[in-house]
Coordinates of C-alpha atoms in Angstrom, one line a residue:
X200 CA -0.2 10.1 -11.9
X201 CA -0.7 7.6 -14.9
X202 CA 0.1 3.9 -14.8
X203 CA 2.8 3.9 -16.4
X204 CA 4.4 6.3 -14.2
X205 CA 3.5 3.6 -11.2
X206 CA 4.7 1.2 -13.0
X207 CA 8.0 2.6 -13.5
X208 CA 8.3 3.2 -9.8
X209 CA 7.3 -0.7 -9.2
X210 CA 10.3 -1.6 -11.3
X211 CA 12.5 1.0 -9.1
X212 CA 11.2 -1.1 -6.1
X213 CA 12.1 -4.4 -7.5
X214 CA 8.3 -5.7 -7.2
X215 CA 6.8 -4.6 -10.6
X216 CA 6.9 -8.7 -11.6
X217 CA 4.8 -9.1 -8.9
X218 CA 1.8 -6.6 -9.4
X219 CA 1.8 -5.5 -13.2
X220 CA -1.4 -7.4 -13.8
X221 CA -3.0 -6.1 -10.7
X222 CA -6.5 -4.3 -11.8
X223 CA -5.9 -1.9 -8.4
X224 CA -2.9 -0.4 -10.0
X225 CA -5.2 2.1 -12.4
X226 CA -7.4 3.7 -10.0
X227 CA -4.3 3.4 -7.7
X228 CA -2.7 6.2 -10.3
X229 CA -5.8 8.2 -10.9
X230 CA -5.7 9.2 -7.1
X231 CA -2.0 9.9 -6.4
X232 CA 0.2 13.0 -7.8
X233 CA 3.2 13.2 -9.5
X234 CA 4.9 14.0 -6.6
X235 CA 3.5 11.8 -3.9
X236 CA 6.2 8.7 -3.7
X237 CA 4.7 5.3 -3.4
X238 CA 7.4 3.6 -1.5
X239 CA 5.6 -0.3 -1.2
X240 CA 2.8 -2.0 -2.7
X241 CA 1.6 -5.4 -1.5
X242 CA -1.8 -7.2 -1.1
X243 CA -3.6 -9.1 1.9
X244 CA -6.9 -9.5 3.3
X245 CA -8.8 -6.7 4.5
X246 CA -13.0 -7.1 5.5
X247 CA -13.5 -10.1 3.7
X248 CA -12.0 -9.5 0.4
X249 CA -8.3 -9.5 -1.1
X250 CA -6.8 -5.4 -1.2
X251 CA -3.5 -3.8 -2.4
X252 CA -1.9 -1.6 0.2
X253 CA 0.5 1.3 -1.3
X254 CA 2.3 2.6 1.3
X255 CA 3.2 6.5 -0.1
X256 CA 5.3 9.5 1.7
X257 CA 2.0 10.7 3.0
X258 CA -0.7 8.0 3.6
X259 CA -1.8 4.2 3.0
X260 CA -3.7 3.8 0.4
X261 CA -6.2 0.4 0.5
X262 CA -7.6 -0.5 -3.0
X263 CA -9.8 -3.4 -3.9
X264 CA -11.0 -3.3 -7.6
X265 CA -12.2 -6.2 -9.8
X266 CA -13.8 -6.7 -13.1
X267 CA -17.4 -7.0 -11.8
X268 CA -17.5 -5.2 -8.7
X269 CA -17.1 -1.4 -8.3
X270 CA -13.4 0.0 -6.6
X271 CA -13.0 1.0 -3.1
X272 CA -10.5 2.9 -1.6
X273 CA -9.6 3.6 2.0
X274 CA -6.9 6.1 3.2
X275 CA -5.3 6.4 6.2
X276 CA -3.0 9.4 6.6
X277 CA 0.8 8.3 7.5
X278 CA 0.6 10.9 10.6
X279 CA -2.3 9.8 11.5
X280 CA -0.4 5.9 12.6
X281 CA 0.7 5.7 16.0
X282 CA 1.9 2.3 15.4
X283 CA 2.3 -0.6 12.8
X284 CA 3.5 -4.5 13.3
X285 CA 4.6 -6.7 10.9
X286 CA 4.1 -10.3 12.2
X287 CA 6.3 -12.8 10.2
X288 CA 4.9 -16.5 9.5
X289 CA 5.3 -18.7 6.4
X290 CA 2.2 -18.6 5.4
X291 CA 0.0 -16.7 7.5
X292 CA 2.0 -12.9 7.6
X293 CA -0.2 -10.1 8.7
X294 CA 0.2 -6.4 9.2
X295 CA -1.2 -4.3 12.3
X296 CA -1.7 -0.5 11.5
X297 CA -3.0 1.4 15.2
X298 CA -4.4 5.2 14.7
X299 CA -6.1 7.2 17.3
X300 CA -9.6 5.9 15.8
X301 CA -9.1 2.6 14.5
X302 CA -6.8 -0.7 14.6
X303 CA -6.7 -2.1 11.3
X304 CA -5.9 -5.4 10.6
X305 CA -4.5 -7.4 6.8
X306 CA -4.0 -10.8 6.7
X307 CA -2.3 -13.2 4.5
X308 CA 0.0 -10.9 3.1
X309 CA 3.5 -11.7 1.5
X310 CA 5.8 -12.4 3.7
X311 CA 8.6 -11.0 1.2
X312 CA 7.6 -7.6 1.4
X313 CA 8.1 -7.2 5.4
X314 CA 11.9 -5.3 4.9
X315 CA 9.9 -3.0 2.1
X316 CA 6.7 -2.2 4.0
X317 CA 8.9 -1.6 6.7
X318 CA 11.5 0.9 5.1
X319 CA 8.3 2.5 3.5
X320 CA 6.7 3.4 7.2
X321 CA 9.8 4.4 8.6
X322 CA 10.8 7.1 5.7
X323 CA 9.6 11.0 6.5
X324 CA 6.3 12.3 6.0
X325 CA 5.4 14.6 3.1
X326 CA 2.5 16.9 3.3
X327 CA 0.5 17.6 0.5
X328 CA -2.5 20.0 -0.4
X329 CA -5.7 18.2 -0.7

């Protein structure tokens, strides 16, 4: 997928204001396909430093990227969650993603986005060919 294409699916989304000047969005598009659906984007706190989340049809991507330091990515495969939370404050929203394996935890995310992360997790599954 390019940026561009990303992009266009931000604007789709109604949050493209929001993230176009996000460095995470390029290598964000050089790891998804054409035909994997990113359904939410959003950012928080994740071990220390700030991340964008893309929640697609098949997995959560986590992306932290930055002019001096080197991009990291972490997936976590949509069947692989057993259970999510999104807890609601003014200014201190977080989300709670549960897998067999792992609890993972973002903090200080936007608030805004808890309908759209939401609708995101609850839409089917897609499996893709690695």
């Amino acid at each position: 997928m390019d940026k561009k294409y990303l992009e266009d699916r931000l604007r789709e989304l109604g949050i493209y204001s929001d993230y176009y000047h996000r460095l995470e969005l390029k290598p964000l598009a050089a790891l998804l396909p054409y035909d994997e659906k990113v359904n939410c984007i959003l950012t928080a706190f994740f071990e220390g430093s700030r991340r964008m989340l893309a929640v697609t049809d098949s997995r959560i991507v986590v992306v932290a990227s930055g002019v001096m330091a080197q991009t990291q990515m972490l997936v976590i495969k949509r069947k692989a969650v057993r259970s999510w939370r999104f807890n609601k404050k003014f200014l201190l929203s977080s989300i709670e993603i549960v897998t067999d394996e792992k609890t993972f935890v973002f903090s200080q995310t936007q608030g805004a986005r808890e309908k759209l992360f939401n609708w995101a997790m609850e839409q089917p599954i897609k499996e893709y060919e690695e």
